[in-house]
PDB file of C-alpha atoms in Angstrom:
ATOM      1  CA  MET A   1     -44.633  74.487 -23.364  1.00  0.00           C
ATOM      2  CA  ALA A   2     -43.287  71.944 -20.855  1.00  0.00           C
ATOM      3  CA  GLU A   3     -42.524  69.510 -23.675  1.00  0.00           C
ATOM      4  CA  TRP A   4     -40.752  72.249 -25.644  1.00  0.00           C
ATOM      5  CA  LEU A   5     -38.626  73.117 -22.602  1.00  0.00           C
ATOM      6  CA  ARG A   6     -37.713  69.450 -22.128  1.00  0.00           C
ATOM      7  CA  GLY A   7     -36.555  69.370 -25.738  1.00  0.00           C
ATOM      8  CA  LEU A   8     -34.543  72.538 -25.158  1.00  0.00           C
ATOM      9  CA  ASP A   9     -32.918  70.989 -22.080  1.00  0.00           C
ATOM     10  CA  HIS A  10     -31.919  67.978 -24.180  1.00  0.00           C
ATOM     11  CA  TRP A  11     -30.442  70.314 -26.789  1.00  0.00           C
ATOM     12  CA  ILE A  12     -28.479  72.273 -24.179  1.00  0.00           C
ATOM     13  CA  GLY A  13     -27.249  68.999 -22.696  1.00  0.00           C
ATOM     14  CA  ASN A  14     -25.777  68.063 -26.082  1.00  0.00           C
ATOM     15  CA  SER A  15     -24.298  71.524 -26.694  1.00  0.00           C
ATOM     16  CA  PRO A  16     -23.465  73.072 -23.309  1.00  0.00           C
ATOM     17  CA  GLY A  17     -22.580  76.733 -23.524  1.00  0.00           C
ATOM     18  CA  TYR A  18     -24.289  77.216 -26.889  1.00  0.00           C
ATOM     19  CA  PHE A  19     -26.249  80.246 -25.637  1.00  0.00           C
ATOM     20  CA  ALA A  20     -23.547  81.589 -23.314  1.00  0.00           C
ATOM     21  CA  GLY A  21     -23.124  85.317 -23.842  1.00  0.00           C
ATOM     22  CA  ARG A  22     -25.476  85.380 -26.844  1.00  0.00           C
ATOM     23  CA  PRO A  23     -28.400  87.768 -27.208  1.00  0.00           C
ATOM     24  CA  VAL A  24     -31.373  85.689 -28.385  1.00  0.00           C
ATOM     25  CA  LEU A  25     -34.444  86.715 -30.374  1.00  0.00           C
ATOM     26  CA  LEU A  26     -37.556  84.805 -29.256  1.00  0.00           C
ATOM     27  CA  ASP A  27     -40.003  84.234 -32.138  1.00  0.00           C
ATOM     28  CA  LEU A  28     -43.475  83.404 -30.782  1.00  0.00           C
ATOM     29  CA  ASN A  29     -45.523  83.846 -33.954  1.00  0.00           C
ATOM     30  CA  VAL A  30     -46.362  80.144 -34.083  1.00  0.00           C
ATOM     31  CA  LEU A  31     -47.043  79.536 -30.386  1.00  0.00           C
ATOM     32  CA  LYS A  32     -48.843  82.889 -29.876  1.00  0.00           C
ATOM     33  CA  PRO A  33     -48.867  82.651 -26.061  1.00  0.00           C
ATOM     34  CA  GLN A  34     -50.594  85.050 -23.672  1.00  0.00           C
ATOM     35  CA  PRO A  35     -48.489  87.786 -21.996  1.00  0.00           C
ATOM     36  CA  SER A  36     -48.494  85.861 -18.702  1.00  0.00           C
ATOM     37  CA  GLU A  37     -47.163  82.794 -20.512  1.00  0.00           C
ATOM     38  CA  ILE A  38     -44.485  84.895 -22.194  1.00  0.00           C
ATOM     39  CA  ALA A  39     -43.285  86.173 -18.825  1.00  0.00           C
ATOM     40  CA  SER A  40     -43.086  82.617 -17.515  1.00  0.00           C
ATOM     41  CA  LEU A  41     -41.201  81.469 -20.623  1.00  0.00           C
ATOM     42  CA  VAL A  42     -38.688  84.312 -20.404  1.00  0.00           C
ATOM     43  CA  THR A  43     -38.087  83.398 -16.756  1.00  0.00           C
ATOM     44  CA  GLU A  44     -37.623  79.717 -17.625  1.00  0.00           C
ATOM     45  CA  LEU A  45     -35.142  80.610 -20.359  1.00  0.00           C
ATOM     46  CA  GLY A  46     -33.303  82.912 -17.975  1.00  0.00           C
ATOM     47  CA  THR A  47     -32.753  80.066 -15.523  1.00  0.00           C
ATOM     48  CA  ARG A  48     -31.048  78.220 -18.401  1.00  0.00           C
ATOM     49  CA  GLY A  49     -28.694  81.104 -19.086  1.00  0.00           C
ATOM     50  CA  ILE A  50     -30.570  82.248 -22.206  1.00  0.00           C
ATOM     51  CA  ARG A  51     -30.796  86.041 -22.454  1.00  0.00           C
ATOM     52  CA  ILE A  52     -33.747  87.293 -24.531  1.00  0.00           C
ATOM     53  CA  TYR A  53     -33.021  90.699 -26.087  1.00  0.00           C
ATOM     54  CA  ALA A  54     -36.253  90.964 -28.114  1.00  0.00           C
ATOM     55  CA  ILE A  55     -39.528  89.152 -28.820  1.00  0.00           C
ATOM     56  CA  GLU A  56     -41.183  88.742 -32.213  1.00  0.00           C
ATOM     57  CA  LEU A  57     -44.968  88.380 -31.989  1.00  0.00           C
ATOM     58  CA  GLU A  58     -47.316  90.046 -34.457  1.00  0.00           C
ATOM     59  CA  GLY A  59     -50.091  92.177 -32.963  1.00  0.00           C
ATOM     60  CA  ALA A  60     -48.819  91.846 -29.406  1.00  0.00           C
ATOM     61  CA  SER A  61     -48.538  94.484 -26.711  1.00  0.00           C
ATOM     62  CA  LEU A  62     -46.094  93.572 -23.967  1.00  0.00           C
ATOM     63  CA  GLY A  63     -45.512  95.080 -20.555  1.00  0.00           C
ATOM     64  CA  ALA A  64     -42.408  96.981 -19.523  1.00  0.00           C
ATOM     65  CA  GLU A  65     -41.175  93.978 -17.524  1.00  0.00           C
ATOM     66  CA  LEU A  66     -40.723  91.945 -20.717  1.00  0.00           C
ATOM     67  CA  PRO A  67     -38.075  92.281 -23.448  1.00  0.00           C
ATOM     68  CA  PRO A  68     -39.094  94.698 -26.223  1.00  0.00           C
ATOM     69  CA  LEU A  69     -41.001  93.645 -29.330  1.00  0.00           C
ATOM     70  CA  LEU A  70     -38.989  93.403 -32.529  1.00  0.00           C
ATOM     71  CA  VAL A  71     -40.382  95.828 -35.102  1.00  0.00           C
ATOM     72  CA  GLY A  72     -39.446  96.476 -38.717  1.00  0.00           C
ATOM     73  CA  ALA A  73     -38.083  92.978 -39.380  1.00  0.00           C
ATOM     74  CA  LYS A  74     -38.010  91.887 -43.021  1.00  0.00           C
ATOM     75  CA  GLU A  75     -38.746  88.435 -44.392  1.00  0.00           C
ATOM     76  CA  ALA A  76     -36.120  86.595 -46.406  1.00  0.00           C
ATOM     77  CA  THR A  77     -36.881  86.200 -50.107  1.00  0.00           C
ATOM     78  CA  THR A  78     -37.665  82.814 -51.645  1.00  0.00           C
ATOM     79  CA  ASP A  79     -37.008  83.923 -55.233  1.00  0.00           C
ATOM     80  CA  GLY A  80     -35.702  81.025 -57.289  1.00  0.00           C
ATOM     81  CA  LEU A  81     -36.477  78.418 -54.635  1.00  0.00           C
ATOM     82  CA  LEU A  82     -39.103  75.724 -54.353  1.00  0.00           C
ATOM     83  CA  PRO A  83     -42.687  76.886 -53.602  1.00  0.00           C
ATOM     84  CA  GLY A  84     -43.107  77.573 -49.905  1.00  0.00           C
ATOM     85  CA  ARG A  85     -43.879  80.224 -47.344  1.00  0.00           C
ATOM     86  CA  LYS A  86     -41.497  83.131 -46.848  1.00  0.00           C
ATOM     87  CA  GLY A  87     -39.773  84.169 -43.637  1.00  0.00           C
ATOM     88  CA  GLY A  88     -41.295  83.215 -40.302  1.00  0.00           C
ATOM     89  CA  GLN A  89     -40.019  80.652 -37.834  1.00  0.00           C
ATOM     90  CA  GLU A  90     -41.415  77.995 -35.611  1.00  0.00           C
ATOM     91  CA  GLY A  91     -41.503  79.224 -32.007  1.00  0.00           C
ATOM     92  CA  SER A  92     -38.027  78.975 -30.555  1.00  0.00           C
ATOM     93  CA  GLY A  93     -35.298  80.905 -28.774  1.00  0.00           C
ATOM     94  CA  ARG A  94     -32.439  81.630 -31.133  1.00  0.00           C
ATOM     95  CA  GLU A  95     -29.763  84.043 -32.255  1.00  0.00           C
ATOM     96  CA  GLY A  96     -30.472  85.702 -35.599  1.00  0.00           C
ATOM     97  CA  LYS A  97     -33.259  84.338 -37.852  1.00  0.00           C
ATOM     98  CA  ALA A  98     -32.593  80.842 -38.947  1.00  0.00           C
ATOM     99  CA  GLU A  99     -34.599  77.694 -38.841  1.00  0.00           C
ATOM    100  CA  GLY A 100     -33.856  70.584 -43.403  1.00  0.00           C
ATOM    101  CA  ARG A 101     -34.942  67.719 -45.270  1.00  0.00           C
ATOM    102  CA  ALA A 102     -32.245  65.621 -46.868  1.00  0.00           C
ATOM    103  CA  PRO A 103     -32.318  63.062 -49.636  1.00  0.00           C
ATOM    104  CA  ASP A 104     -30.753  59.713 -48.821  1.00  0.00           C
ATOM    105  CA  ASP A 105     -27.469  58.641 -50.397  1.00  0.00           C
ATOM    106  CA  ARG A 106     -25.297  55.510 -50.452  1.00  0.00           C
ATOM    107  CA  ALA A 107     -21.667  55.144 -49.436  1.00  0.00           C
ATOM    108  CA  ASP A 108     -18.609  52.895 -49.412  1.00  0.00           C
ATOM    109  CA  THR A 109     -15.841  53.674 -46.909  1.00  0.00           C
ATOM    110  CA  GLY A 110     -15.928  55.280 -43.482  1.00  0.00           C
ATOM    111  CA  ALA A 111     -14.699  55.951 -39.972  1.00  0.00           C
ATOM    112  CA  ALA A 112     -16.394  55.761 -36.573  1.00  0.00           C
ATOM    113  CA  ALA A 113     -16.071  57.832 -33.391  1.00  0.00           C
ATOM    114  CA  LYS A 114     -17.686  58.236 -29.966  1.00  0.00           C
ATOM    115  CA  GLY A 115     -18.246  61.242 -27.738  1.00  0.00           C
ATOM    116  CA  LYS A 116     -20.579  64.053 -26.781  1.00  0.00           C
ATOM    117  CA  ALA A 117     -20.630  67.375 -28.603  1.00  0.00           C
ATOM    118  CA  GLY A 118     -19.524  70.510 -26.792  1.00  0.00           C
ATOM    119  CA  ALA A 119     -19.879  74.288 -27.018  1.00  0.00           C
ATOM    120  CA  SER A 120     -20.112  76.382 -30.174  1.00  0.00           C
ATOM    121  CA  LYS A 121     -18.851  79.634 -31.666  1.00  0.00           C
ATOM    122  CA  THR A 122     -20.642  82.954 -31.383  1.00  0.00           C
ATOM    123  CA  GLY A 123     -22.766  84.221 -34.288  1.00  0.00           C
ATOM    124  CA  GLU A 124     -22.625  87.486 -36.172  1.00  0.00           C
ATOM    125  CA  SER A 125     -24.832  88.548 -39.080  1.00  0.00           C
ATOM    126  CA  GLU A 126     -27.527  86.301 -40.497  1.00  0.00           C
ATOM    127  CA  PRO A 127     -27.608  84.579 -43.903  1.00  0.00           C
ATOM    128  CA  GLN A 128     -30.569  84.644 -46.286  1.00  0.00           C
ATOM    129  CA  VAL A 129     -32.995  81.867 -45.373  1.00  0.00           C
ATOM    130  CA  SER A 130     -36.320  80.386 -46.461  1.00  0.00           C
ATOM    131  CA  HIS A 131     -38.734  78.175 -44.539  1.00  0.00           C
ATOM    132  CA  TYR A 132     -41.098  75.422 -45.590  1.00  0.00           C
ATOM    133  CA  ASP A 133     -44.221  73.940 -44.069  1.00  0.00           C
ATOM    134  CA  SER A 134     -42.449  70.588 -43.680  1.00  0.00           C
ATOM    135  CA  GLY A 135     -40.012  72.161 -41.209  1.00  0.00           C
ATOM    136  CA  THR A 136     -37.204  72.505 -43.751  1.00  0.00           C
ATOM    137  CA  LEU A 137     -34.868  75.498 -43.614  1.00  0.00           C
ATOM    138  CA  MET A 138     -33.109  76.414 -46.872  1.00  0.00           C
ATOM    139  CA  ILE A 139     -30.192  78.844 -46.791  1.00  0.00           C
ATOM    140  CA  LYS A 140     -29.285  80.351 -50.170  1.00  0.00           C
ATOM    141  CA  ALA A 141     -26.119  82.220 -49.219  1.00  0.00           C
ATOM    142  CA  PRO A 142     -22.843  80.775 -47.901  1.00  0.00           C
ATOM    143  CA  ILE A 143     -22.540  80.685 -44.119  1.00  0.00           C
ATOM    144  CA  ARG A 144     -19.663  82.914 -43.056  1.00  0.00           C
ATOM    145  CA  SER A 145     -17.179  82.454 -40.243  1.00  0.00           C
ATOM    146  CA  GLY A 146     -18.733  83.303 -36.880  1.00  0.00           C
ATOM    147  CA  GLN A 147     -22.325  82.686 -37.968  1.00  0.00           C
ATOM    148  CA  ALA A 148     -24.441  80.134 -36.095  1.00  0.00           C
ATOM    149  CA  ILE A 149     -27.615  78.542 -37.484  1.00  0.00           C
ATOM    150  CA  MET A 150     -29.915  76.825 -34.980  1.00  0.00           C
ATOM    151  CA  HIS A 151     -33.059  75.118 -36.328  1.00  0.00           C
ATOM    152  CA  ALA A 152     -35.156  73.255 -33.762  1.00  0.00           C
ATOM    153  CA  HIS A 153     -37.934  72.097 -36.092  1.00  0.00           C
ATOM    154  CA  GLY A 154     -36.443  69.960 -38.852  1.00  0.00           C
ATOM    155  CA  ASP A 155     -33.686  69.711 -41.438  1.00  0.00           C
ATOM    156  CA  VAL A 156     -31.294  72.367 -42.767  1.00  0.00           C
ATOM    157  CA  ILE A 157     -30.234  72.700 -46.420  1.00  0.00           C
ATOM    158  CA  VAL A 158     -27.333  74.999 -47.329  1.00  0.00           C
ATOM    159  CA  LEU A 159     -26.972  75.691 -51.058  1.00  0.00           C
ATOM    160  CA  GLY A 160     -23.498  77.193 -50.641  1.00  0.00           C
ATOM    161  CA  SER A 161     -20.511  76.447 -48.448  1.00  0.00           C
ATOM    162  CA  VAL A 162     -20.060  76.648 -44.683  1.00  0.00           C
ATOM    163  CA  ALA A 163     -16.965  78.551 -43.550  1.00  0.00           C
ATOM    164  CA  SER A 164     -14.521  77.573 -40.845  1.00  0.00           C
ATOM    165  CA  GLY A 165     -15.572  79.003 -37.488  1.00  0.00           C
ATOM    166  CA  SER A 166     -19.301  78.758 -38.223  1.00  0.00           C
ATOM    167  CA  GLU A 167     -21.847  76.250 -36.929  1.00  0.00           C
ATOM    168  CA  ILE A 168     -25.116  74.584 -37.945  1.00  0.00           C
ATOM    169  CA  VAL A 169     -27.290  72.895 -35.315  1.00  0.00           C
ATOM    170  CA  ALA A 170     -30.459  71.123 -36.482  1.00  0.00           C
ATOM    171  CA  ALA A 171     -33.085  68.885 -34.939  1.00  0.00           C
ATOM    172  CA  GLY A 172     -33.169  66.955 -38.222  1.00  0.00           C
ATOM    173  CA  SER A 173     -30.607  66.262 -40.944  1.00  0.00           C
ATOM    174  CA  ILE A 174     -28.132  68.712 -42.476  1.00  0.00           C
ATOM    175  CA  HIS A 175     -27.316  69.046 -46.204  1.00  0.00           C
ATOM    176  CA  VAL A 176     -24.458  71.212 -47.442  1.00  0.00           C
ATOM    177  CA  TYR A 177     -24.223  71.427 -51.229  1.00  0.00           C
ATOM    178  CA  GLY A 178     -20.813  73.086 -51.056  1.00  0.00           C
ATOM    179  CA  THR A 179     -17.778  72.637 -48.820  1.00  0.00           C
ATOM    180  CA  LEU A 180     -18.432  72.113 -45.114  1.00  0.00           C
ATOM    181  CA  ARG A 181     -15.594  73.662 -43.101  1.00  0.00           C
ATOM    182  CA  GLY A 182     -17.327  74.597 -39.845  1.00  0.00           C
ATOM    183  CA  ARG A 183     -19.220  72.515 -37.285  1.00  0.00           C
ATOM    184  CA  ALA A 184     -22.394  70.581 -38.091  1.00  0.00           C
ATOM    185  CA  SER A 185     -24.609  69.025 -35.407  1.00  0.00           C
ATOM    186  CA  ALA A 186     -27.666  67.062 -36.590  1.00  0.00           C
ATOM    187  CA  GLY A 187     -30.328  65.314 -34.498  1.00  0.00           C
ATOM    188  CA  ALA A 188     -29.730  67.815 -31.705  1.00  0.00           C
ATOM    189  CA  LEU A 189     -33.030  67.014 -29.942  1.00  0.00           C
ATOM    190  CA  GLY A 190     -32.492  63.265 -29.867  1.00  0.00           C
ATOM    191  CA  ASN A 191     -33.228  62.284 -33.485  1.00  0.00           C
ATOM    192  CA  THR A 192     -30.941  59.274 -33.904  1.00  0.00           C
ATOM    193  CA  ALA A 193     -32.012  58.853 -37.556  1.00  0.00           C
ATOM    194  CA  ALA A 194     -30.654  62.275 -38.547  1.00  0.00           C
ATOM    195  CA  ARG A 195     -27.731  62.481 -40.967  1.00  0.00           C
ATOM    196  CA  ILE A 196     -25.211  65.009 -42.249  1.00  0.00           C
ATOM    197  CA  PHE A 197     -24.433  65.230 -45.972  1.00  0.00           C
ATOM    198  CA  CYS A 198     -21.866  67.467 -47.665  1.00  0.00           C
ATOM    199  CA  ARG A 199     -20.292  67.701 -51.106  1.00  0.00           C
ATOM    200  CA  ARG A 200     -16.807  68.270 -49.676  1.00  0.00           C
ATOM    201  CA  ASN A 201     -15.881  67.442 -46.092  1.00  0.00           C
ATOM    202  CA  GLU A 202     -13.459  69.867 -44.473  1.00  0.00           C
ATOM    203  CA  ALA A 203     -15.482  70.024 -41.242  1.00  0.00           C
ATOM    204  CA  GLU A 204     -14.039  70.954 -37.881  1.00  0.00           C
ATOM    205  CA  LEU A 205     -16.572  68.667 -36.218  1.00  0.00           C
ATOM    206  CA  LEU A 206     -19.516  66.463 -37.239  1.00  0.00           C
ATOM    207  CA  SER A 207     -22.095  65.447 -34.639  1.00  0.00           C
ATOM    208  CA  VAL A 208     -25.324  63.421 -34.642  1.00  0.00           C
ATOM    209  CA  ASP A 209     -27.419  63.257 -31.447  1.00  0.00           C
ATOM    210  CA  GLY A 210     -24.372  64.355 -29.450  1.00  0.00           C
ATOM    211  CA  TRP A 211     -21.977  61.723 -30.851  1.00  0.00           C
ATOM    212  CA  TYR A 212     -19.153  63.500 -32.624  1.00  0.00           C
ATOM    213  CA  ILE A 213     -16.006  63.127 -34.696  1.00  0.00           C
ATOM    214  CA  THR A 214     -13.300  65.782 -35.097  1.00  0.00           C
ATOM    215  CA  ALA A 215     -11.257  66.954 -38.071  1.00  0.00           C
ATOM    216  CA  GLU A 216      -8.181  65.127 -36.795  1.00  0.00           C
ATOM    217  CA  GLU A 217     -10.052  61.820 -36.646  1.00  0.00           C
ATOM    218  CA  MET A 218     -11.314  62.257 -40.218  1.00  0.00           C
ATOM    219  CA  GLU A 219      -7.912  63.210 -41.660  1.00  0.00           C
ATOM    220  CA  GLY A 220      -6.768  60.766 -44.340  1.00  0.00           C
ATOM    221  CA  VAL A 221     -10.100  58.924 -44.311  1.00  0.00           C
ATOM    222  CA  SER A 222     -12.904  61.221 -45.409  1.00  0.00           C
ATOM    223  CA  ARG A 223     -11.412  64.712 -45.572  1.00  0.00           C
ATOM    224  CA  GLY A 224     -11.884  66.513 -48.877  1.00  0.00           C
ATOM    225  CA  LYS A 225     -14.518  64.032 -50.051  1.00  0.00           C
ATOM    226  CA  PRO A 226     -18.322  63.976 -50.364  1.00  0.00           C
ATOM    227  CA  VAL A 227     -19.572  62.227 -47.224  1.00  0.00           C
ATOM    228  CA  GLN A 228     -22.529  61.356 -45.059  1.00  0.00           C
ATOM    229  CA  ALA A 229     -22.386  61.012 -41.270  1.00  0.00           C
ATOM    230  CA  PHE A 230     -24.871  58.912 -39.297  1.00  0.00           C
ATOM    231  CA  LEU A 231     -25.243  56.815 -36.153  1.00  0.00           C
ATOM    232  CA  ASP A 232     -24.442  53.148 -36.627  1.00  0.00           C
ATOM    233  CA  GLY A 233     -24.483  50.819 -33.633  1.00  0.00           C
ATOM    234  CA  GLU A 234     -21.930  52.007 -31.087  1.00  0.00           C
ATOM    235  CA  GLY A 235     -21.102  55.446 -32.481  1.00  0.00           C
ATOM    236  CA  LEU A 236     -20.941  57.919 -35.330  1.00  0.00           C
ATOM    237  CA  ARG A 237     -19.957  56.687 -38.788  1.00  0.00           C
ATOM    238  CA  VAL A 238     -18.659  58.878 -41.614  1.00  0.00           C
ATOM    239  CA  GLU A 239     -18.780  57.353 -45.092  1.00  0.00           C
ATOM    240  CA  THR A 240     -17.724  58.693 -48.468  1.00  0.00           C
ATOM    241  CA  LEU A 241     -20.500  58.955 -51.033  1.00  0.00           C
ATOM    242  CA  SER A 242     -20.221  57.130 -54.319  1.00  0.00           C
TER     243      SER A 242
END
């Protein structure tokens, strides 16, 4: 648990204010802690400004001092996707239910930028998602404006587009097989090898391990093109894909 909290602190350091004002669902089906450990975890999250509105833990019975158990939740369908397990998340605090593995690509031209990523938008309803044993999260539906996807256990693959005003944050790489118009932050827990790939780059912001580049900096260089973003030496590099 201590290691997980250290990773969370690193994440918050890269995206300060991400949880501000957001009700968070805490899925503990993987960790399966004891009630005393849950109380301690909720307290630890509270000191970080993370408000837990419900806990998801199958077969549990929690005391009145803890947030209520989530009941009646439905798993997302995996119809038409690669074989894998449905629904379920790795243990994490998050808004909505969302938890990528990306193929490698080559490139030719690019731009570089330095900086540390900042706060994000608030989320609304949740898109349809599927999870894989490798830690990959696949999202079948487009991500709408105002939605936020946070996946602390691997890569994120989006089969559709990502709207302006939305955000994806992943511990691993991010793949968008449509147009990326919102924010995308890969390697959020310190994975410097993470990358961002999209078929059409209209992003408001791209970030890898906290290093970021804005839409204005990409204008005239990689906007409207298929790109990959990755860390290269002194900062973040965005290259068009051949």
